[in-house]
Short mmCIF file of C-alpha atoms in Angstrom, two decimals:
data_model
loop_
_atom_site.label_atom_id
_atom_site.label_comp_id
_atom_site.label_asym_id
_atom_site.label_seq_id
_atom_site.Cartn_x
_atom_site.Cartn_y
_atom_site.Cartn_z
CA MET A 776 13.13 14.88 -17.78
CA VAL A 777 10.01 16.68 -19.05
CA LYS A 778 9.36 14.05 -21.72
CA PHE A 779 9.83 11.29 -19.15
CA LEU A 780 7.40 12.91 -16.72
CA VAL A 781 4.82 13.41 -19.47
CA ARG A 782 5.19 9.78 -20.55
CA ARG A 783 4.83 8.55 -16.99
CA ALA A 784 1.77 10.79 -16.49
CA VAL A 785 0.12 9.33 -19.59
CA MET A 786 0.90 5.80 -18.43
CA LEU A 787 -0.49 6.67 -15.00
CA VAL A 788 -3.79 7.87 -16.48
CA LEU A 789 -4.09 4.83 -18.78
CA THR A 790 -3.35 2.44 -15.91
CA LEU A 791 -5.92 4.09 -13.68
CA PHE A 792 -8.48 4.03 -16.50
CA ALA A 793 -7.94 0.32 -17.11
CA SER A 794 -8.02 -0.40 -13.37
CA SER A 795 -11.24 1.55 -12.88
CA PHE A 796 -12.86 -0.35 -15.75
CA ALA A 797 -11.81 -3.69 -14.26
CA ILE A 798 -13.08 -2.68 -10.81
CA TYR A 799 -16.44 -1.46 -12.09
CA SER A 800 -16.88 -4.49 -14.34
CA ALA A 801 -16.18 -6.92 -11.50
CA ILE A 802 -18.72 -5.24 -9.25
CA TYR A 803 -21.24 -4.96 -12.09
CA VAL A 804 -21.32 -8.72 -12.69
CA ALA A 805 -21.27 -9.58 -8.97
CA PRO A 806 -24.36 -11.43 -7.73
CA GLY A 807 -26.98 -9.53 -5.78
CA ASN A 808 -30.01 -7.33 -6.34
CA PRO A 809 -29.53 -3.62 -5.55
CA ILE A 810 -33.30 -3.14 -5.25
CA ALA A 811 -33.46 -5.77 -2.51
CA THR A 812 -30.59 -4.01 -0.72
CA LEU A 813 -32.29 -0.64 -1.00
CA THR A 814 -35.60 -1.94 0.34
CA GLY A 815 -34.10 -4.14 3.06
CA GLY A 816 -35.59 -7.28 1.50
CA ARG A 817 -39.13 -5.92 1.44
CA THR A 818 -41.31 -6.16 -1.67
CA PRO A 819 -41.77 -2.62 -3.02
CA SER A 820 -44.48 -1.44 -5.36
CA PRO A 821 -43.71 -1.07 -9.09
CA GLN A 822 -43.81 2.71 -8.67
CA ALA A 823 -41.25 2.58 -5.87
CA ILE A 824 -39.01 0.31 -7.95
CA ALA A 825 -39.19 2.76 -10.86
CA VAL A 826 -38.20 5.66 -8.59
CA LEU A 827 -35.22 3.73 -7.18
CA GLU A 828 -34.05 2.62 -10.62
CA ASP A 829 -34.20 6.21 -11.89
CA ARG A 830 -32.42 7.65 -8.84
CA TYR A 831 -29.55 5.14 -8.93
CA HIS A 832 -29.41 4.77 -12.76
CA LEU A 833 -30.06 1.02 -12.48
CA ASN A 834 -31.66 0.76 -15.92
CA ASP A 835 -28.89 2.57 -17.80
CA PRO A 836 -26.60 0.54 -20.10
CA PHE A 837 -23.29 -0.66 -18.67
CA PHE A 838 -21.04 1.89 -20.37
CA VAL A 839 -23.39 4.76 -19.53
CA ARG A 840 -23.29 3.77 -15.86
CA TYR A 841 -19.52 3.24 -15.97
CA PHE A 842 -18.67 6.63 -17.51
CA HIS A 843 -21.17 8.33 -15.22
CA TRP A 844 -19.41 6.74 -12.22
CA LEU A 845 -15.94 7.49 -13.62
CA GLY A 846 -16.78 11.12 -14.35
CA ASN A 847 -18.09 11.59 -10.83
CA ALA A 848 -15.01 9.83 -9.42
CA PHE A 849 -12.74 12.42 -11.07
CA THR A 850 -14.60 15.11 -9.13
CA GLY A 851 -14.32 13.17 -5.87
CA ASP A 852 -17.84 11.75 -5.96
CA LEU A 853 -17.60 7.95 -5.63
CA GLY A 854 -21.33 7.36 -5.50
CA VAL A 855 -23.78 6.61 -2.73
CA SER A 856 -23.76 3.70 -0.30
CA ILE A 857 -27.07 1.96 -0.91
CA PRO A 858 -27.47 0.40 2.55
CA LEU A 859 -26.35 3.54 4.43
CA ARG A 860 -27.75 6.20 2.03
CA GLN A 861 -24.49 8.17 2.50
CA ASN A 862 -21.88 9.51 0.12
CA VAL A 863 -19.05 7.00 -0.37
CA SER A 864 -16.41 9.75 -0.45
CA THR A 865 -17.56 10.93 2.97
CA LEU A 866 -17.50 7.41 4.39
CA ILE A 867 -13.95 6.88 3.07
CA SER A 868 -12.68 10.27 4.25
CA GLN A 869 -13.85 9.48 7.78
CA ARG A 870 -11.60 6.41 7.86
CA VAL A 871 -8.69 7.03 5.50
CA GLY A 872 -6.75 9.05 8.10
CA THR A 873 -6.36 6.00 10.35
CA THR A 874 -5.07 3.89 7.46
CA ILE A 875 -2.61 6.59 6.37
CA GLN A 876 -1.23 6.90 9.90
CA LEU A 877 -0.89 3.13 10.19
CA VAL A 878 0.84 2.78 6.81
CA LEU A 879 3.23 5.68 7.50
CA TYR A 880 4.15 4.20 10.88
CA ALA A 881 4.74 0.79 9.30
CA ALA A 882 6.73 2.40 6.47
CA VAL A 883 9.07 4.06 8.96
CA ILE A 884 9.63 0.70 10.65
CA ILE A 885 10.27 -0.99 7.30
CA VAL A 886 12.78 1.63 6.15
CA ILE A 887 14.70 1.91 9.42
CA VAL A 888 14.69 -1.72 10.55
CA GLY A 889 14.61 -3.42 7.14
CA ILE A 890 17.32 -1.36 5.47
CA GLY A 891 19.33 -1.22 8.70
CA LEU A 892 19.35 -5.00 9.12
CA GLY A 893 20.15 -5.48 5.43
CA ILE A 894 23.14 -3.13 5.53
CA LEU A 895 24.35 -4.73 8.73
CA GLY A 896 24.11 -8.22 7.26
CA GLY A 897 25.70 -7.13 4.00
CA LEU A 898 28.71 -5.45 5.59
CA LYS A 899 29.31 -7.71 8.60
CA ARG A 900 30.04 -11.32 7.79
CA GLY A 901 30.01 -14.13 10.33
CA VAL A 902 27.79 -14.21 13.40
CA ILE A 903 26.04 -10.90 12.73
CA ASP A 904 25.17 -11.88 9.17
CA GLY A 905 23.94 -15.26 10.40
CA VAL A 906 21.66 -13.62 12.94
CA VAL A 907 20.25 -11.31 10.27
CA VAL A 908 19.59 -14.26 7.95
CA VAL A 909 17.80 -16.19 10.71
CA LEU A 910 15.69 -13.21 11.72
CA THR A 911 14.67 -12.39 8.15
CA THR A 912 13.85 -16.03 7.44
CA ILE A 913 11.55 -16.16 10.44
CA GLY A 914 10.02 -12.78 9.63
CA ALA A 915 9.29 -13.72 6.03
CA ALA A 916 7.47 -16.86 7.18
CA VAL A 917 5.11 -15.04 9.55
CA PRO A 918 2.01 -13.49 7.90
CA SER A 919 0.58 -10.28 9.28
CA PHE A 920 -2.45 -11.87 10.95
CA VAL A 921 -0.22 -14.33 12.84
CA ALA A 922 2.07 -11.48 13.87
CA ALA A 923 -0.98 -9.55 15.06
CA ILE A 924 -2.15 -12.45 17.24
CA LEU A 925 1.32 -12.97 18.73
CA LEU A 926 1.83 -9.27 19.45
CA LEU A 927 -1.61 -8.94 21.02
CA SER A 928 -1.10 -11.99 23.21
CA LEU A 929 2.35 -10.97 24.43
CA PHE A 930 2.55 -7.17 24.63
CA ALA A 931 -1.12 -6.27 25.14
CA VAL A 932 -2.62 -9.16 27.12
CA LYS A 933 0.25 -10.79 29.00
CA LEU A 934 2.62 -7.86 29.61
CA GLY A 935 0.12 -5.01 29.28
CA TRP A 936 2.71 -2.67 27.81
CA LEU A 937 0.60 -1.38 24.94
CA PRO A 938 -3.15 -1.05 24.27
CA ALA A 939 -4.77 -3.82 22.29
CA LEU A 940 -7.68 -2.25 20.42
CA GLY A 941 -8.77 1.07 18.95
CA GLY A 942 -6.98 4.05 17.48
CA GLY A 943 -6.56 6.27 20.53
CA ASP A 944 -7.09 10.01 21.07
CA GLY A 945 -4.32 12.57 20.81
CA PHE A 946 -0.90 12.17 19.21
CA ILE A 947 0.86 10.19 21.97
CA ASP A 948 -2.14 7.96 22.58
CA GLN A 949 -2.46 7.27 18.85
CA ILE A 950 1.22 6.34 18.64
CA GLU A 951 0.75 3.86 21.49
CA HIS A 952 -2.38 2.35 19.93
CA LEU A 953 -0.81 2.09 16.46
CA THR A 954 2.52 0.61 17.57
CA LEU A 955 1.44 -3.03 17.65
CA PRO A 956 -0.63 -2.79 14.44
CA ALA A 957 2.26 -1.07 12.63
CA ILE A 958 4.72 -3.76 13.75
CA ALA A 959 2.33 -6.50 12.66
CA LEU A 960 1.81 -4.82 9.28
CA ALA A 961 5.55 -4.31 8.75
CA PHE A 962 6.68 -7.69 10.10
CA SER A 963 7.15 -9.70 6.90
CA ALA A 964 7.92 -6.58 4.84
CA VAL A 965 10.93 -5.82 7.05
CA ALA A 966 12.32 -9.27 6.26
CA LEU A 967 11.82 -8.75 2.51
CA VAL A 968 13.50 -5.34 2.49
CA ALA A 969 16.36 -6.61 4.66
CA ARG A 970 17.00 -9.53 2.30
CA VAL A 971 17.03 -7.34 -0.81
CA THR A 972 19.26 -4.77 0.91
CA ARG A 973 21.71 -7.42 2.11
CA THR A 974 21.95 -8.98 -1.34
CA SER A 975 22.39 -5.62 -3.07
CA VAL A 976 25.13 -4.52 -0.67
CA ARG A 977 26.95 -7.85 -1.10
CA GLU A 978 26.80 -7.53 -4.89
CA GLU A 979 28.21 -4.00 -4.81
CA LEU A 980 31.03 -5.03 -2.47
CA ARG A 981 32.10 -7.66 -5.01
CA ARG A 982 32.37 -5.19 -7.89
CA GLU A 983 35.80 -4.23 -9.20
CA HIS A 984 35.63 -0.55 -8.30
CA VAL A 985 35.52 -1.33 -4.56
CA PRO A 986 38.98 -2.97 -4.27
CA THR A 987 40.29 -0.39 -6.76
CA ALA A 988 39.14 2.46 -4.53
CA THR A 989 40.54 0.67 -1.49
CA SER A 990 43.96 0.28 -3.15
CA ARG A 991 44.01 4.03 -3.80
CA GLY A 992 43.73 4.69 -0.11
CA ILE A 993 40.12 5.88 -0.01
CA PRO A 994 38.66 5.22 3.46
CA MET A 995 36.25 2.28 3.54
CA PRO A 996 33.39 4.27 5.15
CA LEU A 997 33.59 6.73 2.25
CA ILE A 998 33.59 3.88 -0.29
CA ILE A 999 30.55 2.33 1.36
CA ARG A 1000 28.66 5.61 1.47
CA ARG A 1001 29.48 6.95 -2.01
CA HIS A 1002 29.72 3.77 -4.03
CA VAL A 1003 28.25 0.72 -2.33
CA LEU A 1004 25.10 2.19 -0.80
CA ARG A 1005 24.46 4.62 -3.64
CA ASN A 1006 24.59 1.87 -6.27
CA ALA A 1007 22.59 -0.53 -4.10
CA ALA A 1008 19.85 2.06 -3.65
CA ILE A 1009 18.11 1.22 -6.94
CA PRO A 1010 16.77 -2.27 -6.05
CA ILE A 1011 16.23 -1.16 -2.46
CA THR A 1012 14.10 1.76 -3.61
CA THR A 1013 12.09 -0.55 -5.84
CA VAL A 1014 11.22 -3.06 -3.16
CA VAL A 1015 10.57 -0.38 -0.52
CA GLY A 1016 8.25 1.55 -2.84
CA ILE A 1017 6.24 -1.48 -3.92
CA THR A 1018 6.09 -2.79 -0.35
CA ILE A 1019 4.82 0.49 1.08
CA ALA A 1020 2.24 0.78 -1.71
CA SER A 1021 0.97 -2.73 -0.96
CA LEU A 1022 0.50 -1.89 2.73
CA PHE A 1023 -2.75 -0.09 1.96
CA ALA A 1024 -4.28 -3.39 0.82
CA ALA A 1025 -2.53 -5.49 3.46
CA SER A 1026 -3.77 -3.19 6.23
CA ALA A 1027 -7.26 -4.70 6.06
CA ILE A 1028 -6.40 -7.78 8.13
CA VAL A 1029 -4.39 -5.83 10.68
CA GLU A 1030 -7.09 -3.19 11.09
CA ARG A 1031 -9.68 -5.89 11.72
CA ALA A 1032 -7.43 -7.64 14.24
CA PHE A 1033 -6.85 -4.43 16.23
CA SER A 1034 -10.35 -2.94 15.72
CA LEU A 1035 -9.05 0.09 13.85
CA ASN A 1036 -11.52 2.22 11.93
CA GLY A 1037 -9.58 2.34 8.66
CA ILE A 1038 -10.52 1.82 5.02
CA GLY A 1039 -9.00 -1.68 5.00
CA ALA A 1040 -11.30 -2.95 7.73
CA TYR A 1041 -14.19 -1.02 6.17
CA LEU A 1042 -13.52 -2.75 2.83
CA ILE A 1043 -14.04 -6.14 4.49
CA GLN A 1044 -17.18 -4.88 6.23
CA ALA A 1045 -18.58 -3.43 2.99
CA ALA A 1046 -17.90 -6.64 1.07
CA ALA A 1047 -19.64 -8.69 3.77
CA SER A 1048 -22.70 -6.41 3.66
CA LYS A 1049 -22.63 -6.29 -0.18
CA ASP A 1050 -22.19 -2.52 -0.18
CA MET A 1051 -20.74 -2.52 -3.69
CA ALA A 1052 -20.43 1.25 -4.03
CA VAL A 1053 -18.11 1.36 -1.03
CA VAL A 1054 -16.15 -1.65 -2.31
CA GLN A 1055 -15.68 0.12 -5.65
CA GLY A 1056 -14.59 3.36 -4.03
CA ILE A 1057 -12.07 1.87 -1.61
CA THR A 1058 -10.63 -0.45 -4.26
CA LEU A 1059 -10.18 2.49 -6.62
CA VAL A 1060 -8.41 4.48 -3.89
CA ILE A 1061 -6.04 1.59 -3.10
CA VAL A 1062 -5.21 1.00 -6.77
CA THR A 1063 -4.62 4.73 -7.32
CA VAL A 1064 -2.22 4.91 -4.39
CA PHE A 1065 -0.33 1.85 -5.63
CA VAL A 1066 0.06 3.22 -9.16
CA VAL A 1067 1.06 6.71 -7.98
CA ILE A 1068 3.72 5.38 -5.61
CA ASN A 1069 5.16 3.21 -8.39
CA THR A 1070 5.35 6.27 -10.62
CA ILE A 1071 7.18 8.17 -7.90
CA VAL A 1072 9.64 5.28 -7.55
CA ASP A 1073 10.33 5.42 -11.30
CA VAL A 1074 11.23 9.10 -11.02
CA LEU A 1075 13.51 8.44 -8.05
CA TYR A 1076 15.73 6.09 -10.10
CA ALA A 1077 17.40 8.93 -11.96
CA VAL A 1078 17.73 10.99 -8.79
CA LEU A 1079 19.48 8.16 -6.93
CA ASP A 1080 21.69 7.06 -9.82
CA PRO A 1081 22.29 9.31 -12.87
CA ARG A 1082 23.61 6.28 -14.79
CA VAL A 1083 20.07 4.93 -15.03
CA SER A 1084 18.22 6.46 -17.97
CA LEU A 1085 14.93 8.12 -17.24
CA GLY A 1086 13.12 5.77 -19.56
CA SER A 1087 14.20 2.51 -18.00
CA ARG A 1088 14.80 0.76 -14.72
CA ALA A 1089 17.99 -0.77 -13.48
CA ARG A 1090 18.90 -4.04 -15.11
#
């Protein structure tokens, strides 16, 4: 276990290093003049340009600037927003709470509804399974921005059951404001998780040990709980982990649709205003979350099924 954790930690660091290099390189070669952004399009004097270039290290070689940025990032300093003259870490911290709440809410919906529908469809053949298949097919075909428009039109505008915009104040009010965005964010992911769960449960029910256990008189609920669901948990855990990790990036469209002040919506705003320091910072945060969650999923394999070696995934 210790060797596995050390190996995964090394892979995590290398992946984050490569990702940070790719992110910084992409922003470095992006079109635009930082001096023009700093001066608001005005023509500064040569002395003013020299001061700005020295303050923001604009004349340093690429690798010097990259390692300077990376070293500061390890200490939580993601640079300074040129248009706003504010620390990027502060700007992100002011908004990341909304995104975390939204993603956690959507994750709960995905786990409960997605896995629940998948188990139901896998165990119950006939009409119930057909309904699950139809629902998941429809859900998989509806992107999050379409789901957001439909939910807003029906439940916020027409019926008035839930608020349409904003994040709310207080726990109950926040839950009400985040319900529609969380459903929109989880809509297609629920269908994906339900499909994988249904398929995994069906495959486990067809394995030889299930009829063998049944012939020995073991109650079917016990067989399902100890054998079918336990063995099916590996692919389910994989898809749930990756799906939840991807929600941080997918939240951008939903946050914009519902006017939520999260890092996803702020990423779009920063890209539109060419605030590259903020784009770098938010992208690095999203990539870090994705890689860390995938590492956690790897560790969970052995916990869920001791037959799976700690160095490999289920085949």
